[in-house]
Every structure is written in C-alpha cells, then in structure tokens.
Amino acid sequence: MHTYYWGDWHRSSVLGDPRAQNISPTGWLLAQGMRFTTHHDAPVVLPSSIRVLDATVNHTTRSGQVLGPEHRVSPWIALQAMTLWPAWQHFEAERKGSIEVGKLADLVVLSGNPLTVPHAQLIDLKVLQTIKEGVLVYQAP
C-alpha cells in the first residue's frame, strides 16, 4: 500500500518522479522469476487486504495517478502475493496459503471475483464472509 498512501509524497517531495516510479517494483521481481509478498503496514494505515490487492494490481496513488506502470501485476499474481507466497516465505505452505484438504480453512467470500472484475473496481469489492479455521467468524449485514 506504500504506492497508494505515500506515492504522491515520494514523487513530489522525497525522491522525484523518476525514482518514485520504482516504489514497490513488483514488475522487476516477476521478470526475474522471484516471488514477492505484500502487506498493509498496520497500524500505520488501516488494515485492508482489498486496498493491498488494489495497490498491487493498479499501482495508483491517492491522487489516482499510476506510479510505475511497469510494476503493475495481474490480480492472480497479487492474490498469490497475499496467500501462497507468504505461506512459502514463512515455511508454512504445507498447512497454509491455499484451499486444500488438510490445510487451515482461512478464507473470505467477496462480493465479486477479483480475477474478473475490471481492475479499477477491485477497491470496491466487499468482504461478505470471513472463515477462520473452518468457522464462520464474520458475516456482512
């Protein structure tokens, strides 16, 4: 979410435009065949996995400008960076990160399919349900 929350500031005050374009250089990492993970910096910013997804896919700043268009990734890659790849990074892939028999059943049900909604509408997705270890812990009103 660094691109979203601080991208405009980095471009205008800290780094200048050419260097600010390379904040969160996920495109470079993918080109090198590397896995990367994403995060939300809570409590510095409010935790929002939807905001993380949107920022990773769209690389937009708060003013709506794209910062580093070559670092945008597909929703599928962004979702892996939020699920499979962190489990791998933390040596927990055998029990977390994907929906498989025998793994922890931690997941959400969203209001739309992040793989098919227009990228600009990812931020509008809502969490309808949250399931933790197979138990429904949140149901949207």
Short mmCIF file of N, CA, C and O in Angstrom, two decimals:
data_model
loop_
_atom_site.label_atom_id
_atom_site.label_comp_id
_atom_site.label_asym_id
_atom_site.label_seq_id
_atom_site.Cartn_x
_atom_site.Cartn_y
_atom_site.Cartn_z
N MET A 1 0.82 -1.19 0.00
CA MET A 1 0.00 0.00 0.00
C MET A 1 0.86 1.25 0.00
O MET A 1 0.34 2.34 0.00
N HIS A 2 2.16 1.06 0.01
CA HIS A 2 3.08 2.21 0.01
C HIS A 2 2.82 3.10 -1.20
O HIS A 2 2.81 4.33 -1.09
N THR A 3 2.62 2.49 -2.35
CA THR A 3 2.36 3.26 -3.57
C THR A 3 1.13 4.14 -3.38
O THR A 3 1.14 5.32 -3.72
N TYR A 4 0.07 3.57 -2.83
CA TYR A 4 -1.17 4.32 -2.65
C TYR A 4 -1.01 5.44 -1.63
O TYR A 4 -1.29 6.60 -1.92
N TYR A 5 -0.56 5.11 -0.43
CA TYR A 5 -0.54 6.09 0.65
C TYR A 5 0.55 7.14 0.52
O TYR A 5 0.35 8.29 0.88
N TRP A 6 1.73 6.75 0.04
CA TRP A 6 2.85 7.68 0.04
C TRP A 6 3.46 7.96 -1.33
O TRP A 6 4.43 8.69 -1.45
N GLY A 7 2.89 7.41 -2.38
CA GLY A 7 3.45 7.60 -3.71
C GLY A 7 3.51 9.04 -4.16
O GLY A 7 4.53 9.50 -4.68
N ASP A 8 2.43 9.80 -3.96
CA ASP A 8 2.43 11.22 -4.36
C ASP A 8 3.51 11.99 -3.61
O ASP A 8 4.22 12.81 -4.19
N TRP A 9 3.62 11.73 -2.32
CA TRP A 9 4.61 12.42 -1.49
C TRP A 9 6.03 12.07 -1.93
O TRP A 9 6.88 12.94 -2.05
N HIS A 10 6.29 10.80 -2.19
CA HIS A 10 7.62 10.41 -2.66
C HIS A 10 7.95 11.08 -3.99
O HIS A 10 9.07 11.54 -4.20
N ARG A 11 6.97 11.14 -4.88
CA ARG A 11 7.21 11.74 -6.19
C ARG A 11 7.47 13.24 -6.07
O ARG A 11 8.39 13.77 -6.68
N SER A 12 6.68 13.94 -5.26
CA SER A 12 6.77 15.39 -5.21
C SER A 12 7.80 15.93 -4.21
O SER A 12 8.33 17.01 -4.41
N SER A 13 8.10 15.17 -3.15
CA SER A 13 8.94 15.72 -2.09
C SER A 13 10.23 14.97 -1.78
O SER A 13 11.21 15.57 -1.39
N VAL A 14 10.22 13.68 -1.92
CA VAL A 14 11.33 12.87 -1.41
C VAL A 14 12.26 12.38 -2.52
O VAL A 14 13.46 12.62 -2.48
N LEU A 15 11.72 11.69 -3.49
CA LEU A 15 12.54 11.02 -4.48
C LEU A 15 12.58 11.70 -5.84
O LEU A 15 13.52 11.50 -6.60
N GLY A 16 11.56 12.45 -6.16
CA GLY A 16 11.40 12.94 -7.52
C GLY A 16 10.75 11.88 -8.37
O GLY A 16 10.74 10.69 -8.03
N ASP A 17 10.21 12.31 -9.51
CA ASP A 17 9.41 11.40 -10.32
C ASP A 17 10.16 10.17 -10.81
O ASP A 17 9.66 9.06 -10.66
N PRO A 18 11.35 10.29 -11.40
CA PRO A 18 11.97 9.07 -11.95
C PRO A 18 12.20 7.97 -10.91
O PRO A 18 11.92 6.81 -11.16
N ARG A 19 12.68 8.33 -9.73
CA ARG A 19 12.93 7.31 -8.72
C ARG A 19 11.65 6.83 -8.06
O ARG A 19 11.52 5.66 -7.72
N ALA A 20 10.67 7.71 -7.89
CA ALA A 20 9.40 7.32 -7.28
C ALA A 20 8.66 6.29 -8.14
O ALA A 20 7.88 5.50 -7.61
N GLN A 21 8.91 6.26 -9.43
CA GLN A 21 8.25 5.30 -10.32
C GLN A 21 8.60 3.86 -9.94
O GLN A 21 7.91 2.93 -10.34
N ASN A 22 9.65 3.68 -9.16
CA ASN A 22 10.10 2.32 -8.83
C ASN A 22 9.80 1.91 -7.40
O ASN A 22 10.39 0.96 -6.89
N ILE A 23 8.85 2.58 -6.76
CA ILE A 23 8.40 2.13 -5.44
C ILE A 23 7.66 0.80 -5.64
O ILE A 23 6.85 0.65 -6.54
N SER A 24 7.94 -0.14 -4.79
CA SER A 24 7.33 -1.47 -4.86
C SER A 24 7.47 -2.06 -6.26
O SER A 24 6.48 -2.27 -6.97
N PRO A 25 8.70 -2.36 -6.67
CA PRO A 25 8.98 -2.77 -8.06
C PRO A 25 8.62 -4.23 -8.35
O PRO A 25 9.46 -5.04 -8.74
N THR A 26 7.38 -4.56 -8.19
CA THR A 26 6.93 -5.94 -8.37
C THR A 26 7.14 -6.45 -9.80
O THR A 26 7.39 -7.63 -10.00
N GLY A 27 7.06 -5.56 -10.77
CA GLY A 27 7.30 -5.97 -12.16
C GLY A 27 8.71 -6.49 -12.37
O GLY A 27 8.92 -7.48 -13.07
N TRP A 28 9.67 -5.82 -11.77
CA TRP A 28 11.06 -6.27 -11.88
C TRP A 28 11.24 -7.64 -11.22
O TRP A 28 11.94 -8.50 -11.74
N LEU A 29 10.62 -7.81 -10.05
CA LEU A 29 10.74 -9.09 -9.35
C LEU A 29 10.16 -10.23 -10.17
O LEU A 29 10.78 -11.29 -10.30
N LEU A 30 8.99 -10.01 -10.74
CA LEU A 30 8.37 -11.04 -11.57
C LEU A 30 9.24 -11.38 -12.77
O LEU A 30 9.39 -12.54 -13.13
N ALA A 31 9.81 -10.35 -13.38
CA ALA A 31 10.67 -10.56 -14.56
C ALA A 31 11.88 -11.42 -14.22
O ALA A 31 12.40 -12.13 -15.08
N GLN A 32 12.30 -11.38 -12.97
CA GLN A 32 13.43 -12.19 -12.51
C GLN A 32 13.00 -13.55 -11.98
O GLN A 32 13.82 -14.31 -11.48
N GLY A 33 11.70 -13.83 -12.06
CA GLY A 33 11.18 -15.10 -11.57
C GLY A 33 11.11 -15.20 -10.06
O GLY A 33 11.05 -16.30 -9.51
N MET A 34 11.11 -14.05 -9.38
CA MET A 34 11.08 -14.04 -7.92
C MET A 34 9.66 -13.95 -7.40
O MET A 34 8.80 -13.32 -8.00
N ARG A 35 9.43 -14.56 -6.26
CA ARG A 35 8.17 -14.41 -5.54
C ARG A 35 8.31 -13.18 -4.66
O ARG A 35 9.37 -12.91 -4.12
N PHE A 36 7.22 -12.48 -4.48
CA PHE A 36 7.20 -11.35 -3.55
C PHE A 36 5.94 -11.45 -2.72
O PHE A 36 5.00 -12.16 -3.07
N THR A 37 5.92 -10.75 -1.62
CA THR A 37 4.74 -10.74 -0.76
C THR A 37 4.32 -9.29 -0.54
O THR A 37 5.09 -8.37 -0.75
N THR A 38 3.09 -9.12 -0.12
CA THR A 38 2.54 -7.79 0.12
C THR A 38 2.10 -7.68 1.56
O THR A 38 1.93 -8.68 2.25
N HIS A 39 1.91 -6.45 2.00
CA HIS A 39 1.46 -6.21 3.38
C HIS A 39 0.80 -4.84 3.46
O HIS A 39 0.84 -4.07 2.50
N HIS A 40 0.21 -4.51 4.62
CA HIS A 40 -0.53 -3.26 4.74
C HIS A 40 0.02 -2.29 5.76
O HIS A 40 -0.53 -1.21 5.92
N ASP A 41 1.09 -2.58 6.47
CA ASP A 41 1.73 -1.65 7.41
C ASP A 41 0.88 -1.26 8.62
O ASP A 41 1.13 -0.25 9.23
N ALA A 42 -0.16 -2.02 8.95
CA ALA A 42 -0.94 -1.70 10.14
C ALA A 42 -0.01 -1.75 11.35
O ALA A 42 0.88 -2.58 11.41
N PRO A 43 -0.12 -0.85 12.28
CA PRO A 43 -1.17 0.14 12.47
C PRO A 43 -0.87 1.50 11.83
O PRO A 43 -1.59 2.46 12.08
N VAL A 44 0.16 1.60 11.00
CA VAL A 44 0.46 2.87 10.34
C VAL A 44 -0.70 3.28 9.44
O VAL A 44 -1.05 4.45 9.36
N VAL A 45 -1.30 2.32 8.76
CA VAL A 45 -2.51 2.53 7.97
C VAL A 45 -3.52 1.48 8.41
O VAL A 45 -3.16 0.47 9.00
N LEU A 46 -4.77 1.73 8.11
CA LEU A 46 -5.80 0.76 8.47
C LEU A 46 -5.58 -0.53 7.68
O LEU A 46 -5.29 -0.49 6.48
N PRO A 47 -5.71 -1.68 8.34
CA PRO A 47 -5.54 -2.94 7.61
C PRO A 47 -6.68 -3.15 6.63
O PRO A 47 -7.84 -3.09 7.00
N SER A 48 -6.30 -3.36 5.38
CA SER A 48 -7.31 -3.61 4.34
C SER A 48 -6.68 -4.46 3.26
O SER A 48 -5.90 -3.95 2.45
N SER A 49 -7.01 -5.72 3.24
CA SER A 49 -6.48 -6.59 2.20
C SER A 49 -6.99 -6.20 0.82
O SER A 49 -6.30 -6.40 -0.18
N ILE A 50 -8.17 -5.62 0.75
CA ILE A 50 -8.69 -5.15 -0.54
C ILE A 50 -7.83 -4.00 -1.04
O ILE A 50 -7.50 -3.92 -2.22
N ARG A 51 -7.43 -3.09 -0.16
CA ARG A 51 -6.55 -1.98 -0.54
C ARG A 51 -5.20 -2.53 -1.01
O ARG A 51 -4.61 -2.03 -1.96
N VAL A 52 -4.68 -3.55 -0.33
CA VAL A 52 -3.42 -4.16 -0.74
C VAL A 52 -3.56 -4.74 -2.15
O VAL A 52 -2.70 -4.53 -3.01
N LEU A 53 -4.64 -5.47 -2.39
CA LEU A 53 -4.89 -6.05 -3.70
C LEU A 53 -4.94 -4.97 -4.77
O LEU A 53 -4.27 -5.05 -5.81
N ASP A 54 -5.71 -3.93 -4.51
CA ASP A 54 -5.85 -2.83 -5.46
C ASP A 54 -4.50 -2.15 -5.73
O ASP A 54 -4.15 -1.90 -6.89
N ALA A 55 -3.75 -1.87 -4.70
CA ALA A 55 -2.46 -1.19 -4.87
C ALA A 55 -1.47 -2.04 -5.64
O ALA A 55 -0.69 -1.54 -6.45
N THR A 56 -1.49 -3.34 -5.41
CA THR A 56 -0.56 -4.24 -6.09
C THR A 56 -0.90 -4.37 -7.57
O THR A 56 0.00 -4.40 -8.41
N VAL A 57 -2.18 -4.40 -7.88
CA VAL A 57 -2.61 -4.54 -9.27
C VAL A 57 -2.51 -3.21 -10.02
O VAL A 57 -2.00 -3.15 -11.13
N ASN A 58 -2.98 -2.13 -9.42
CA ASN A 58 -3.12 -0.87 -10.14
C ASN A 58 -1.99 0.12 -9.96
O ASN A 58 -1.82 1.00 -10.79
N HIS A 59 -1.25 0.03 -8.87
CA HIS A 59 -0.13 0.95 -8.60
C HIS A 59 -0.56 2.41 -8.69
O HIS A 59 0.17 3.25 -9.22
N THR A 60 -1.74 2.71 -8.17
CA THR A 60 -2.20 4.09 -8.18
C THR A 60 -1.93 4.76 -6.84
O THR A 60 -1.89 4.10 -5.80
N THR A 61 -1.77 6.07 -6.89
CA THR A 61 -1.55 6.87 -5.69
C THR A 61 -2.90 7.40 -5.20
O THR A 61 -3.93 7.23 -5.87
N ARG A 62 -2.88 8.09 -4.08
CA ARG A 62 -4.13 8.66 -3.57
C ARG A 62 -4.74 9.65 -4.55
O ARG A 62 -5.95 9.82 -4.58
N SER A 63 -3.90 10.32 -5.34
CA SER A 63 -4.43 11.28 -6.32
C SER A 63 -4.94 10.58 -7.58
O SER A 63 -5.42 11.24 -8.50
N GLY A 64 -4.81 9.26 -7.64
CA GLY A 64 -5.32 8.50 -8.77
C GLY A 64 -4.33 8.33 -9.91
O GLY A 64 -4.66 7.77 -10.95
N GLN A 65 -3.09 8.77 -9.73
CA GLN A 65 -2.09 8.63 -10.77
C GLN A 65 -1.39 7.28 -10.66
O GLN A 65 -1.14 6.80 -9.56
N VAL A 66 -1.07 6.69 -11.79
CA VAL A 66 -0.33 5.43 -11.80
C VAL A 66 1.14 5.75 -11.54
O VAL A 66 1.72 6.62 -12.17
N LEU A 67 1.72 5.04 -10.61
CA LEU A 67 3.13 5.21 -10.28
C LEU A 67 3.83 3.90 -10.61
O LEU A 67 3.58 2.88 -9.99
N GLY A 68 4.70 3.93 -11.61
CA GLY A 68 5.40 2.72 -12.03
C GLY A 68 4.51 1.76 -12.77
O GLY A 68 4.31 0.63 -12.30
N PRO A 69 3.97 2.14 -13.92
CA PRO A 69 3.04 1.25 -14.62
C PRO A 69 3.64 -0.12 -14.94
O PRO A 69 2.92 -1.11 -14.99
N GLU A 70 4.95 -0.20 -15.13
CA GLU A 70 5.59 -1.48 -15.43
C GLU A 70 5.63 -2.42 -14.22
O GLU A 70 5.96 -3.59 -14.35
N HIS A 71 5.26 -1.91 -13.06
CA HIS A 71 5.25 -2.74 -11.85
C HIS A 71 3.86 -3.25 -11.49
O HIS A 71 3.69 -3.96 -10.50
N ARG A 72 2.84 -2.89 -12.29
CA ARG A 72 1.51 -3.43 -12.06
C ARG A 72 1.52 -4.93 -12.38
O ARG A 72 2.25 -5.38 -13.25
N VAL A 73 0.73 -5.68 -11.64
CA VAL A 73 0.64 -7.12 -11.88
C VAL A 73 -0.82 -7.51 -12.00
O VAL A 73 -1.72 -6.74 -11.65
N SER A 74 -1.07 -8.70 -12.46
CA SER A 74 -2.44 -9.19 -12.60
C SER A 74 -3.04 -9.48 -11.22
O SER A 74 -2.31 -9.71 -10.25
N PRO A 75 -4.35 -9.51 -11.14
CA PRO A 75 -4.98 -9.90 -9.88
C PRO A 75 -4.53 -11.30 -9.42
O PRO A 75 -4.37 -11.53 -8.22
N TRP A 76 -4.32 -12.22 -10.34
CA TRP A 76 -3.89 -13.56 -9.96
C TRP A 76 -2.53 -13.51 -9.26
O TRP A 76 -2.34 -14.15 -8.22
N ILE A 77 -1.60 -12.75 -9.80
CA ILE A 77 -0.27 -12.61 -9.17
C ILE A 77 -0.41 -11.92 -7.82
O ILE A 77 0.19 -12.35 -6.82
N ALA A 78 -1.22 -10.86 -7.75
CA ALA A 78 -1.41 -10.15 -6.48
C ALA A 78 -2.00 -11.06 -5.41
O ALA A 78 -1.58 -11.01 -4.25
N LEU A 79 -2.96 -11.90 -5.80
CA LEU A 79 -3.55 -12.83 -4.83
C LEU A 79 -2.53 -13.86 -4.35
O LEU A 79 -2.52 -14.23 -3.17
N GLN A 80 -1.68 -14.32 -5.24
CA GLN A 80 -0.61 -15.24 -4.82
C GLN A 80 0.34 -14.55 -3.84
O GLN A 80 0.81 -15.17 -2.88
N ALA A 81 0.61 -13.26 -4.08
CA ALA A 81 1.50 -12.49 -3.20
C ALA A 81 0.88 -12.25 -1.83
O ALA A 81 1.57 -11.87 -0.89
N MET A 82 -0.42 -12.51 -1.72
CA MET A 82 -1.12 -12.34 -0.45
C MET A 82 -1.41 -13.66 0.24
O MET A 82 -1.83 -13.67 1.40
N THR A 83 -1.24 -14.78 -0.45
CA THR A 83 -1.66 -16.07 0.09
C THR A 83 -0.56 -17.14 -0.02
O THR A 83 0.08 -17.48 0.97
N LEU A 84 -0.37 -17.65 -1.21
CA LEU A 84 0.59 -18.75 -1.44
C LEU A 84 2.02 -18.36 -1.10
O LEU A 84 2.74 -19.10 -0.44
N TRP A 85 2.44 -17.21 -1.61
CA TRP A 85 3.84 -16.84 -1.46
C TRP A 85 4.22 -16.48 -0.03
O TRP A 85 5.30 -16.85 0.42
N PRO A 86 3.36 -15.80 0.76
CA PRO A 86 3.72 -15.61 2.17
C PRO A 86 3.80 -16.93 2.93
O PRO A 86 4.67 -17.10 3.79
N ALA A 87 2.92 -17.87 2.63
CA ALA A 87 2.99 -19.17 3.29
C ALA A 87 4.32 -19.84 2.97
O ALA A 87 4.97 -20.41 3.85
N TRP A 88 4.73 -19.77 1.71
CA TRP A 88 6.03 -20.32 1.30
C TRP A 88 7.17 -19.59 2.02
O TRP A 88 8.09 -20.23 2.54
N GLN A 89 7.10 -18.27 2.06
CA GLN A 89 8.15 -17.45 2.68
C GLN A 89 8.32 -17.79 4.16
O GLN A 89 9.43 -17.77 4.68
N HIS A 90 7.23 -18.12 4.82
CA HIS A 90 7.27 -18.42 6.26
C HIS A 90 7.38 -19.92 6.54
O HIS A 90 7.17 -20.36 7.67
N PHE A 91 7.69 -20.71 5.50
CA PHE A 91 7.84 -22.16 5.63
C PHE A 91 6.59 -22.82 6.18
O PHE A 91 6.64 -23.75 6.97
N GLU A 92 5.41 -22.32 5.75
CA GLU A 92 4.13 -22.85 6.21
C GLU A 92 3.23 -23.30 5.06
O GLU A 92 2.03 -23.50 5.25
N ALA A 93 3.80 -23.46 3.88
CA ALA A 93 3.00 -23.80 2.70
C ALA A 93 2.31 -25.15 2.82
O ALA A 93 1.29 -25.37 2.18
N GLU A 94 2.82 -26.04 3.66
CA GLU A 94 2.18 -27.35 3.80
C GLU A 94 0.87 -27.26 4.59
O GLU A 94 0.07 -28.19 4.55
N ARG A 95 0.62 -26.12 5.28
CA ARG A 95 -0.62 -26.02 6.05
C ARG A 95 -1.39 -24.72 5.83
O ARG A 95 -2.46 -24.54 6.39
N LYS A 96 -0.84 -23.81 5.02
CA LYS A 96 -1.49 -22.51 4.78
C LYS A 96 -1.29 -22.08 3.34
O LYS A 96 -0.46 -22.62 2.62
N GLY A 97 -2.03 -21.04 2.95
CA GLY A 97 -1.79 -20.38 1.68
C GLY A 97 -2.69 -20.76 0.53
O GLY A 97 -2.85 -20.00 -0.41
N SER A 98 -3.28 -21.94 0.58
CA SER A 98 -4.18 -22.38 -0.48
C SER A 98 -5.31 -23.18 0.14
O SER A 98 -5.21 -23.65 1.27
N ILE A 99 -6.37 -23.32 -0.62
CA ILE A 99 -7.54 -24.06 -0.14
C ILE A 99 -7.39 -25.51 -0.60
O ILE A 99 -7.59 -25.82 -1.77
N GLU A 100 -6.99 -26.36 0.33
CA GLU A 100 -6.77 -27.77 0.04
C GLU A 100 -7.17 -28.60 1.26
O GLU A 100 -7.09 -28.11 2.39
N VAL A 101 -7.54 -29.82 1.04
CA VAL A 101 -7.86 -30.73 2.14
C VAL A 101 -6.65 -30.83 3.06
O VAL A 101 -5.52 -31.00 2.60
N GLY A 102 -6.89 -30.68 4.35
CA GLY A 102 -5.84 -30.80 5.34
C GLY A 102 -5.17 -29.49 5.71
O GLY A 102 -4.40 -29.44 6.65
N LYS A 103 -5.46 -28.42 4.98
CA LYS A 103 -4.88 -27.12 5.30
C LYS A 103 -5.89 -26.30 6.11
O LYS A 103 -7.09 -26.57 6.09
N LEU A 104 -5.37 -25.29 6.82
CA LEU A 104 -6.25 -24.39 7.56
C LEU A 104 -7.22 -23.74 6.60
O LEU A 104 -6.83 -23.27 5.53
N ALA A 105 -8.48 -23.70 6.96
CA ALA A 105 -9.50 -23.13 6.09
C ALA A 105 -9.76 -21.68 6.49
O ALA A 105 -10.76 -21.35 7.10
N ASP A 106 -8.79 -20.81 6.19
CA ASP A 106 -8.94 -19.38 6.43
C ASP A 106 -9.19 -18.72 5.08
O ASP A 106 -8.33 -18.78 4.18
N LEU A 107 -10.36 -18.12 4.92
CA LEU A 107 -10.68 -17.51 3.63
C LEU A 107 -11.78 -16.50 3.79
O LEU A 107 -12.41 -16.40 4.84
N VAL A 108 -11.98 -15.73 2.73
CA VAL A 108 -13.08 -14.78 2.69
C VAL A 108 -13.94 -15.06 1.46
O VAL A 108 -13.46 -15.63 0.48
N VAL A 109 -15.19 -14.65 1.56
CA VAL A 109 -16.09 -14.66 0.42
C VAL A 109 -16.28 -13.19 0.06
O VAL A 109 -16.64 -12.37 0.91
N LEU A 110 -16.00 -12.85 -1.21
CA LEU A 110 -16.07 -11.46 -1.65
C LEU A 110 -17.33 -11.20 -2.46
O LEU A 110 -17.96 -12.12 -2.97
N SER A 111 -17.64 -9.93 -2.63
CA SER A 111 -18.83 -9.52 -3.39
C SER A 111 -18.65 -9.68 -4.89
O SER A 111 -19.63 -9.56 -5.64
N GLY A 112 -17.45 -9.93 -5.35
CA GLY A 112 -17.19 -10.14 -6.76
C GLY A 112 -15.92 -10.94 -6.93
O GLY A 112 -15.17 -11.15 -5.97
N ASN A 113 -15.68 -11.38 -8.14
CA ASN A 113 -14.49 -12.18 -8.43
C ASN A 113 -13.32 -11.26 -8.77
O ASN A 113 -13.35 -10.59 -9.81
N PRO A 114 -12.29 -11.21 -7.94
CA PRO A 114 -11.17 -10.31 -8.21
C PRO A 114 -10.42 -10.64 -9.50
O PRO A 114 -9.68 -9.82 -10.02
N LEU A 115 -10.63 -11.84 -10.02
CA LEU A 115 -9.96 -12.22 -11.27
C LEU A 115 -10.71 -11.70 -12.49
O LEU A 115 -10.13 -11.66 -13.59
N THR A 116 -11.97 -11.32 -12.32
CA THR A 116 -12.76 -10.93 -13.49
C THR A 116 -13.32 -9.51 -13.45
O THR A 116 -13.70 -8.98 -14.49
N VAL A 117 -13.40 -8.89 -12.27
CA VAL A 117 -13.90 -7.51 -12.24
C VAL A 117 -12.86 -6.60 -12.90
O VAL A 117 -11.66 -6.91 -12.88
N PRO A 118 -13.29 -5.51 -13.49
CA PRO A 118 -12.30 -4.56 -14.03
C PRO A 118 -11.33 -4.13 -12.94
O PRO A 118 -11.73 -3.92 -11.79
N HIS A 119 -10.07 -4.02 -13.28
CA HIS A 119 -9.03 -3.71 -12.29
C HIS A 119 -9.36 -2.46 -11.47
O HIS A 119 -9.10 -2.42 -10.27
N ALA A 120 -9.94 -1.46 -12.11
CA ALA A 120 -10.27 -0.22 -11.40
C ALA A 120 -11.36 -0.43 -10.35
O ALA A 120 -11.53 0.41 -9.48
N GLN A 121 -12.09 -1.54 -10.42
CA GLN A 121 -13.17 -1.81 -9.47
C GLN A 121 -12.76 -2.75 -8.34
O GLN A 121 -13.58 -3.06 -7.48
N LEU A 122 -11.51 -3.18 -8.31
CA LEU A 122 -11.07 -4.05 -7.23
C LEU A 122 -11.28 -3.40 -5.87
O LEU A 122 -11.69 -4.07 -4.91
N ILE A 123 -11.04 -2.11 -5.76
CA ILE A 123 -11.16 -1.42 -4.49
C ILE A 123 -12.60 -1.43 -3.97
O ILE A 123 -12.84 -1.24 -2.78
N ASP A 124 -13.56 -1.67 -4.86
CA ASP A 124 -14.98 -1.68 -4.46
C ASP A 124 -15.46 -3.03 -3.94
O ASP A 124 -16.60 -3.14 -3.47
N LEU A 125 -14.62 -4.06 -4.03
CA LEU A 125 -15.02 -5.37 -3.52
C LEU A 125 -15.26 -5.29 -2.02
O LEU A 125 -14.56 -4.59 -1.29
N LYS A 126 -16.25 -6.02 -1.57
CA LYS A 126 -16.60 -6.07 -0.14
C LYS A 126 -16.43 -7.49 0.37
O LYS A 126 -16.69 -8.46 -0.35
N VAL A 127 -16.04 -7.62 1.62
CA VAL A 127 -15.96 -8.92 2.27
C VAL A 127 -17.36 -9.26 2.77
O VAL A 127 -17.94 -8.52 3.56
N LEU A 128 -17.89 -10.37 2.29
CA LEU A 128 -19.22 -10.81 2.71
C LEU A 128 -19.15 -11.79 3.88
O LEU A 128 -20.02 -11.80 4.74
N GLN A 129 -18.11 -12.62 3.87
CA GLN A 129 -17.91 -13.58 4.96
C GLN A 129 -16.42 -13.78 5.18
O GLN A 129 -15.63 -13.70 4.24
N THR A 130 -16.08 -14.07 6.43
CA THR A 130 -14.72 -14.47 6.78
C THR A 130 -14.81 -15.80 7.52
O THR A 130 -15.60 -15.94 8.46
N ILE A 131 -14.01 -16.75 7.09
CA ILE A 131 -13.98 -18.08 7.69
C ILE A 131 -12.57 -18.30 8.22
O ILE A 131 -11.59 -18.17 7.48
N LYS A 132 -12.47 -18.62 9.50
CA LYS A 132 -11.19 -18.85 10.16
C LYS A 132 -11.16 -20.27 10.69
O LYS A 132 -12.02 -20.65 11.48
N GLU A 133 -10.19 -21.05 10.21
CA GLU A 133 -10.05 -22.45 10.62
C GLU A 133 -11.38 -23.20 10.49
O GLU A 133 -11.77 -23.98 11.35
N GLY A 134 -12.10 -22.91 9.40
CA GLY A 134 -13.33 -23.61 9.10
C GLY A 134 -14.57 -23.09 9.80
O GLY A 134 -15.65 -23.62 9.62
N VAL A 135 -14.44 -22.02 10.59
CA VAL A 135 -15.57 -21.47 11.35
C VAL A 135 -15.90 -20.08 10.82
O VAL A 135 -15.00 -19.23 10.67
N LEU A 136 -17.16 -19.83 10.54
CA LEU A 136 -17.60 -18.51 10.10
C LEU A 136 -17.43 -17.53 11.26
O LEU A 136 -18.05 -17.69 12.31
N VAL A 137 -16.57 -16.53 11.07
CA VAL A 137 -16.33 -15.56 12.14
C VAL A 137 -16.84 -14.17 11.80
O VAL A 137 -16.88 -13.28 12.65
N TYR A 138 -17.23 -13.96 10.53
CA TYR A 138 -17.81 -12.68 10.12
C TYR A 138 -18.82 -12.91 9.02
O TYR A 138 -18.58 -13.66 8.08
N GLN A 139 -19.95 -12.25 9.15
CA GLN A 139 -21.00 -12.28 8.13
C GLN A 139 -21.42 -10.83 7.93
O GLN A 139 -21.81 -10.17 8.88
N ALA A 140 -21.32 -10.34 6.70
CA ALA A 140 -21.75 -8.96 6.42
C ALA A 140 -23.24 -8.82 6.70
O ALA A 140 -24.01 -9.76 6.49
N PRO A 141 -23.63 -7.66 7.16
CA PRO A 141 -25.07 -7.43 7.42
C PRO A 141 -25.89 -7.50 6.15
O PRO A 141 -25.43 -7.27 5.09
#
